[in-house]
Structures are given as C-alpha cells and as structure tokens.
Coordinates of C-alpha atoms and ligand atoms in Angstrom, one line a residue:
X156 CA 109.9 81.6 76.6
X157 CA 108.4 83.4 73.6
X158 CA 111.0 83.4 70.9
X159 CA 114.3 82.1 69.5
X160 CA 117.4 83.7 68.1
X161 CA 117.2 87.1 66.4
X162 CA 116.3 86.7 62.8
X163 CA 114.8 83.3 63.5
X164 CA 111.5 84.4 64.9
X165 CA 108.6 83.5 62.7
X166 CA 106.8 86.6 63.8
X167 CA 107.9 89.6 65.8
X168 CA 106.9 89.8 69.4
X169 CA 106.4 93.4 70.5
X170 CA 106.9 94.8 74.0
X171 CA 103.2 94.9 75.0
X172 CA 102.6 91.3 74.0
X173 CA 105.7 90.2 75.9
X174 CA 104.7 92.1 79.0
X175 CA 101.3 90.5 78.9
X176 CA 103.0 87.1 79.2
X177 CA 104.7 88.1 82.4
X178 CA 101.7 87.8 84.8
X179 CA 101.9 91.4 86.0
X180 CA 99.0 93.7 86.4
X181 CA 97.6 95.8 83.5
X182 CA 98.7 99.1 85.1
X183 CA 102.4 98.0 85.1
X184 CA 102.1 96.8 81.5
X185 CA 100.7 100.2 80.6
X186 CA 103.4 102.0 82.5
X187 CA 106.3 100.3 80.8
X188 CA 104.7 100.8 77.4
X189 CA 104.2 104.5 78.2
X190 CA 107.9 104.8 79.1
X191 CA 108.8 103.0 75.9
X192 CA 106.7 105.5 74.0
X193 CA 108.3 108.5 75.8
X194 CA 111.7 107.1 74.8
X195 CA 110.8 107.6 71.1
X196 CA 110.6 111.4 71.7
X197 CA 113.9 111.3 73.8
X198 CA 115.7 109.6 70.9
X199 CA 114.4 112.3 68.6
X200 CA 115.6 115.0 70.9
X201 CA 119.1 113.3 71.1
X202 CA 119.3 113.0 67.4
X203 CA 118.2 116.5 66.5
X204 CA 118.0 118.7 69.6
X205 CA 120.0 121.7 70.9
X206 CA 123.4 120.7 72.3
X207 CA 123.8 123.8 74.4
X208 CA 123.3 124.4 78.2
X209 CA 119.9 125.1 79.7
X210 CA 121.1 127.7 82.2
X211 CA 119.9 125.7 85.1
X212 CA 121.3 123.1 87.5
X213 CA 120.1 119.9 89.0
X214 CA 119.9 118.7 92.6
X215 CA 123.6 117.9 92.5
X216 CA 124.5 121.4 91.4
X217 CA 125.5 120.1 88.0
X218 CA 124.8 122.3 85.0
X219 CA 121.9 121.0 83.0
X220 CA 122.0 120.7 79.3
X221 CA 119.0 121.7 77.2
X222 CA 118.7 117.9 76.3
X223 CA 118.6 117.0 80.0
X224 CA 115.7 119.4 80.6
X225 CA 113.9 118.4 77.5
X226 CA 114.2 114.6 78.1
X227 CA 113.1 115.1 81.7
X228 CA 110.0 117.0 80.5
X229 CA 109.2 114.3 77.9
X230 CA 109.4 111.6 80.5
X231 CA 107.5 113.4 83.3
X232 CA 104.7 114.5 81.0
X233 CA 104.1 110.9 79.8
X234 CA 104.3 109.5 83.3
X235 CA 101.8 112.1 84.7
X236 CA 99.4 111.4 81.8
X237 CA 99.7 107.6 82.2
X238 CA 97.1 107.6 85.0
X239 CA 99.0 104.8 86.8
X240 CA 101.7 106.8 88.6
X241 CA 101.6 108.5 92.0
X242 CA 105.2 109.8 92.7
X243 CA 108.0 110.7 90.3
X244 CA 111.6 111.3 91.1
X245 CA 114.1 112.3 88.5
X246 CA 117.9 112.9 88.5
X247 CA 117.0 116.3 86.9
X248 CA 114.4 117.4 89.5
X249 CA 115.0 118.7 93.0
X250 CA 112.1 117.1 94.7
X251 CA 109.6 114.3 94.3
X252 CA 106.8 115.3 91.9
X253 CA 103.5 114.0 93.3
X254 CA 100.9 113.2 90.7
X255 CA 98.3 111.9 93.3
X256 CA 98.4 110.9 96.9
X257 CA 96.2 107.9 96.2
X258 CA 98.5 104.9 95.8
X259 CA 95.9 102.2 95.2
X260 CA 97.1 100.1 92.3
X261 CA 99.5 102.8 91.2
X262 CA 103.3 102.9 90.9
X263 CA 106.2 105.3 91.6
X264 CA 109.0 105.9 89.2
X265 CA 112.6 107.1 89.6
X266 CA 114.5 107.8 86.5
X267 CA 117.5 109.4 84.9
X268 CA 116.0 110.8 81.6
X269 CA 119.3 111.1 79.7
X270 CA 122.2 109.5 81.5
X271 CA 125.6 110.4 79.9
X272 CA 124.1 113.5 78.2
X273 CA 127.5 115.2 78.1
X274 CA 128.5 112.5 75.6
X275 CA 125.9 113.5 73.0
X276 CA 128.1 116.3 71.5
X277 CA 130.8 113.7 70.7
X278 CA 128.2 111.3 69.4
X279 CA 128.6 108.5 71.9
X280 CA 125.8 106.4 73.2
X281 CA 123.5 107.5 76.0
X282 CA 120.4 106.2 77.7
X283 CA 117.4 106.5 79.9
X284 CA 117.3 104.5 83.2
X285 CA 114.1 103.7 85.0
X286 CA 113.2 102.2 88.4
X287 CA 109.6 101.3 89.4
X288 CA 108.1 100.6 92.8
X289 CA 104.5 99.7 93.7
X290 CA 102.8 102.4 95.7
X291 CA 104.1 105.8 96.6
X292 CA 107.3 105.2 98.5
X293 CA 110.4 105.9 96.5
X294 CA 112.9 105.5 99.3
X295 CA 112.8 101.7 99.5
X296 CA 115.5 99.2 99.1
X297 CA 116.2 98.4 95.5
X298 CA 115.2 94.8 96.1
X299 CA 111.6 96.0 96.4
X300 CA 111.5 97.3 92.8
X301 CA 108.8 95.7 90.8
X302 CA 110.5 96.6 87.5
X303 CA 113.6 98.1 86.1
X304 CA 114.5 99.1 82.6
X305 CA 116.8 101.1 80.4
X306 CA 116.6 102.4 76.9
X307 CA 120.0 102.6 75.1
X308 CA 120.3 105.2 72.3
X309 CA 123.2 103.8 70.3
X310 CA 123.6 102.9 66.6
X311 CA 120.4 101.0 67.4
X312 CA 117.8 101.8 70.0
X313 CA 117.3 98.9 72.5
X314 CA 115.1 98.5 75.5
X315 CA 116.0 96.1 78.3
X316 CA 113.5 95.3 81.1
X317 CA 112.8 93.0 83.9
X318 CA 109.7 92.6 86.1
X319 CA 111.4 89.9 88.2
X320 CA 111.2 87.1 85.7
X321 CA 114.5 87.4 83.9
X322 CA 115.9 90.1 81.6
X323 CA 114.6 90.7 78.1
X324 CA 116.0 92.9 75.3
X325 CA 113.9 94.6 72.6
X326 CA 115.2 96.5 69.6
X327 CA 113.5 99.4 67.8
X328 CA 112.5 98.5 64.3
X329 CA 112.0 100.7 61.2
X330 CA 108.4 101.5 62.4
X331 CA 109.8 102.6 65.8
X332 CA 108.3 99.6 67.5
X333 CA 110.2 97.6 70.1
X334 CA 110.4 93.9 69.1
X335 CA 111.9 91.1 71.1
X336 CA 115.6 90.5 70.3
X337 CA 116.9 88.5 73.2
X338 CA 114.8 86.7 75.9
X339 CA 116.1 85.7 79.3
X340 CA 119.6 87.2 79.0
X341 CA 122.0 85.3 81.3
X342 CA 125.5 86.2 82.6
X343 CA 128.5 83.9 82.9
X344 CA 130.0 83.4 86.3
X345 CA 133.2 85.3 85.3
X346 CA 134.1 87.7 82.5
X347 CA 136.9 89.1 80.4
X348 CA 136.1 92.8 80.1
X349 CA 136.3 95.6 82.7
X350 CA 134.8 99.0 82.7
X351 CA 136.4 101.3 85.4
X352 CA 134.8 104.7 86.1
X353 CA 136.4 107.7 87.7
X354 CA 140.0 108.9 87.9
X355 CA 142.3 106.0 88.6
X356 CA 144.8 108.2 90.4
X357 CA 142.0 108.8 93.0
X358 CA 141.4 105.0 93.5
X359 CA 142.2 103.5 96.9
X360 CA 144.8 100.7 97.2
X361 CA 142.3 97.8 97.1
X362 CA 140.6 99.0 93.9
X363 CA 144.0 99.7 92.2
X364 CA 145.2 96.2 93.1
X365 CA 141.9 94.8 91.7
X366 CA 142.4 96.6 88.4
X367 CA 146.0 95.3 88.2
X368 CA 144.7 91.8 88.8
X369 CA 142.2 92.2 85.9
X370 CA 144.9 93.6 83.6
X371 CA 147.3 90.7 84.6
X372 CA 144.6 88.1 83.7
X373 CA 144.2 89.7 80.3
X374 CA 140.8 91.4 80.7
X375 CA 140.0 94.0 78.0
X376 CA 139.4 97.6 78.9
X377 CA 135.9 98.6 77.7
X378 CA 134.8 102.0 79.0
X379 CA 132.8 104.5 77.0
X380 CA 131.9 106.9 79.9
X381 CA 128.2 106.2 79.4
X382 CA 126.7 104.0 82.2
X383 CA 123.9 102.6 80.0
X384 CA 126.1 101.4 77.1
X385 CA 128.9 100.3 79.5
X386 CA 126.4 98.2 81.5
X387 CA 124.7 97.0 78.4
X388 CA 128.0 95.6 77.1
X389 CA 128.7 93.7 80.3
X390 CA 125.1 92.4 80.4
X391 CA 124.7 91.4 76.7
X392 CA 128.1 89.9 76.4
X393 CA 127.4 88.2 79.8
X394 CA 131.0 88.7 80.7
X395 CA 132.7 91.5 82.7
X396 CA 132.5 94.0 85.5
X397 CA 131.8 97.7 85.7
X398 CA 133.1 99.6 88.7
X399 CA 132.7 103.1 89.9
X400 CA 134.5 103.0 93.2
X401 CA 134.9 105.4 96.1
X402 CA 137.4 108.0 95.0
X403 CA 139.8 110.1 97.1
X404 CA 137.6 113.0 98.0
X405 CA 134.4 111.2 96.9
X406 CA 133.8 108.4 99.4
X407 CA 130.5 107.5 97.8
X408 CA 131.7 107.6 94.2
X409 CA 129.6 109.4 91.6
X410 CA 126.6 107.3 90.6
X411 CA 123.2 107.7 92.2
X412 CA 121.5 104.9 94.0
X413 CA 117.9 105.7 93.0
X414 CA 118.3 106.8 89.5
X415 CA 121.3 104.7 88.3
X416 CA 122.4 101.9 90.6
X417 CA 119.2 100.3 91.8
X418 CA 117.7 99.7 88.4
X419 CA 121.0 98.4 86.9
X420 CA 121.6 96.2 90.0
X421 CA 118.1 94.7 89.6
X422 CA 118.7 93.9 86.0
X423 CA 122.1 92.4 86.5
X424 CA 120.9 90.3 89.4
X425 CA 118.0 89.1 87.4
X426 CA 120.5 88.0 84.7
X427 CA 122.5 86.0 87.3
X428 CA 125.1 88.6 88.1
X429 CA 125.9 90.6 91.2
X430 CA 126.1 94.3 92.3
X431 CA 127.7 95.5 95.5
X432 CA 128.8 98.7 97.1
X433 CA 131.9 97.0 98.3
X434 CA 130.3 95.6 101.4
X435 CA 126.6 94.7 100.8
X436 CA 124.5 94.2 97.7
X437 CA 123.3 97.5 96.2
X438 CA 119.7 96.2 96.3
X439 CA 119.9 95.9 100.1
X440 CA 120.8 99.6 100.7
X441 CA 118.0 101.6 102.3
X442 CA 118.1 105.0 100.7
X443 CA 117.9 108.0 103.0
X444 CA 117.6 110.7 100.5
X445 CA 116.9 111.1 96.8
X446 CA 120.4 112.2 96.0
X447 CA 122.2 109.3 97.7
X448 CA 125.3 108.0 95.9
X449 CA 127.2 104.8 96.4
X450 CA 130.3 103.1 95.0
X451 CA 129.4 100.2 92.7
X452 CA 130.9 96.9 91.6
X453 CA 128.5 95.2 89.1
X454 CA 128.8 92.3 86.7
X455 CA 129.7 88.7 86.8
X456 CA 129.4 87.2 90.3
X457 CA 133.0 85.9 90.5
X458 CA 134.5 89.2 89.4
X459 CA 132.4 91.1 91.9
X460 CA 133.5 88.7 94.7
X461 CA 137.1 89.1 93.6
X462 CA 136.8 92.9 93.8
X463 CA 135.5 92.4 97.4
X464 CA 138.5 90.4 98.2
X465 CA 140.9 93.1 97.1
X466 CA 138.8 95.8 98.7
X467 CA 138.4 94.2 102.1
X468 CA 141.4 92.0 102.2
Ligands
LIG194 P1 125.3 111.9 84.4 O1 124.1 111.3 85.0 O2 125.5 113.4 84.8 O3 125.3 111.8 82.9 O4 126.6 111.2 84.9 C1 126.7 109.8 84.9 C2 127.8 109.3 84.0 C3 127.6 107.8 83.7 O5 126.9 107.6 82.5 C4 129.0 107.3 83.6 O6 129.1 106.0 84.0 C5 129.7 108.2 84.5 O7 129.0 109.4 84.6 C6 131.1 108.5 84.0 O8 131.8 109.3 84.9 P2 133.4 109.5 84.8 O9 133.6 110.4 83.6 O10 133.8 110.2 86.0 O11 134.1 108.2 84.6
LIG195 MG1 123.0 109.9 85.3

C-alpha cells in the first residue's frame, strides 16, 4: 500500500513511482508510462479534434471516424517508439503490426484507441482500453495478460491499471500527470446497478428474465453506451453488473475479446469481481482470431452467477 484516501495523501504518488513498487520489469514500467503519455495526446484529440468521418473502415467493416484514425496513430506511434514492443493489434487495424520479431524481454499490446468514439459528438465519456502480453503472441487466453489498463476521458481523466497485484486508479492533475487516487480497488459480492448493452427486444429469454429480476430487486439502470465509463462505474462503485449478451442475429454480441473484453475482465477479476461469456470465464477463452467477439456478463460475482442461473436454467 502506498497511499490513503484522496485528499489525504501527504504527497502525490505518480504512476511511474507506483509501477516501480509493483515488482515488474523495467520494460513493463516503461511501456505503461508510454501508454499514459500517448493518452494525453488522445484526450487532446477528443477535446479539440475533427468530429467527421475518416472515409475508411476498420476490420469489422465499421466506418471509422477521424478521431478513431488519429487516436490509433497516436497510440501506435508511441508503442513503436517505446522500444519494448514486438507486436501491436488495434481495433482500428486490419492486421497485426509487427515492430520486431525478436520477442526477448518485449511485450505485445492489443488496444482499442478510442472506444465509444461515436459518443464524442454528444459529449459523453469515452476511453482507451489496453491489453498487454509478454512476448509476441497476441492470441493467448486473457488470463495470460501481464497487464491491463484503461484511460477514461470524462469530466476528469483517469487511468486504471493492474499488473496482477490489484487494481489502482490514477487521476490526471493540472500538470497532466497521473497521480494515485485509489489503491487496491475492491468490489462487493453483489451490486445495485445494472448496465445492459444492445437492443433488449433482441435479448433471449434468459437474459430478459435476468433483467426483470434486477428490476424487481430495485437495481438502478446505469448505461451510458460507453464501455469504459460503464465499466468504470461498476468497478469504482464496486457494485453492479454490465452485460452485453448474445442478441437475436448476433450470437456473439458486439464487444471484442482482444480489445475490450480481456482487459476489462482482467481488471474486474483483479478487483474481486467476475466476467463470463455465459458459460466460462472470459479470461479462459482462447482467441482464434483478432476480430473475435463474445457475449459478456461482468461485475460483482453474485450478480454474474445469478445471470448464469437465468441464462442456463
Ligand atoms: P466501438 O468500439 O465501435 O466504439 O463500440 C463499442 C461500444 C462500447 O463502448 C459500448 O459498450 C457499446 O459499443 C455500446 O453498444 P450499443 O449501442 O449496441 O449498446
Ligand atoms: Mg471499442
């Protein structure tokens, strides 16, 4: 433990100092710091950049916004220059970008540079999501991640990371430095908020019954349509569940295993929560392709178990 409550710290603990206390190698410290530096340019792009379309599409055939393309470029450039990365995969790139084939002491990174980008024009919160593996293989089970993190661009900018030793939150200060705001974030066993993605009239019967159960027990609906702020709410309040289930016509839901689900599942598990695709933990899924999607139920362990009961009962 390095600090106490926000506002009660005698001195500010910055991200690099905190990372150095985690017993991880210097290259990983450097990599996470480089990503945090890149996020400062992404937030600048979000705040002031062009809101139009880029005229290109990503590997899902979705139209890319100028901000998607710019954020992707910012992230990739920084990762390439970091000197500690061999392979890079992005939700906005068709293929793996190989920086070097020499994996010795290096890391591979999968990221969504600007998740929820279609919300920027209505000024809702968005974020960058990052998954890190040791070596060059990006198609590994999420449980093998050595680190996961996100940066949330909301009224404040926060950065949440784990390297397998709990989950820690940093907030950007007036000097654009990330300083520790919450250490070892823990989730309660059960929650009182729910965040349901997708069209409810396309839910299957089990998911519909689960939502009715949540409503009947008085859980509050909290869904912004941005995965990062929605997960951040569940994680930081420590209470609740986010679901993006299979939909009629979309049996794997919408969200992507490599770029969105694995890193969030890692963080939520590290905080004492759970994440499942309805049958097995998200972190045990072996990805077969970069663009793999999966349904997700993620949050407090008892809520996720209850969802499984309705889904499989
Ligand atoms: P994106 O990666 O194209 O931005 O899409 C992901 C977003 C998530 O932020 C969010 O959870 C989800 O799409 C919302 O989808 P829906 O509008 O179908 O509920
Ligand atoms: Mg996304």
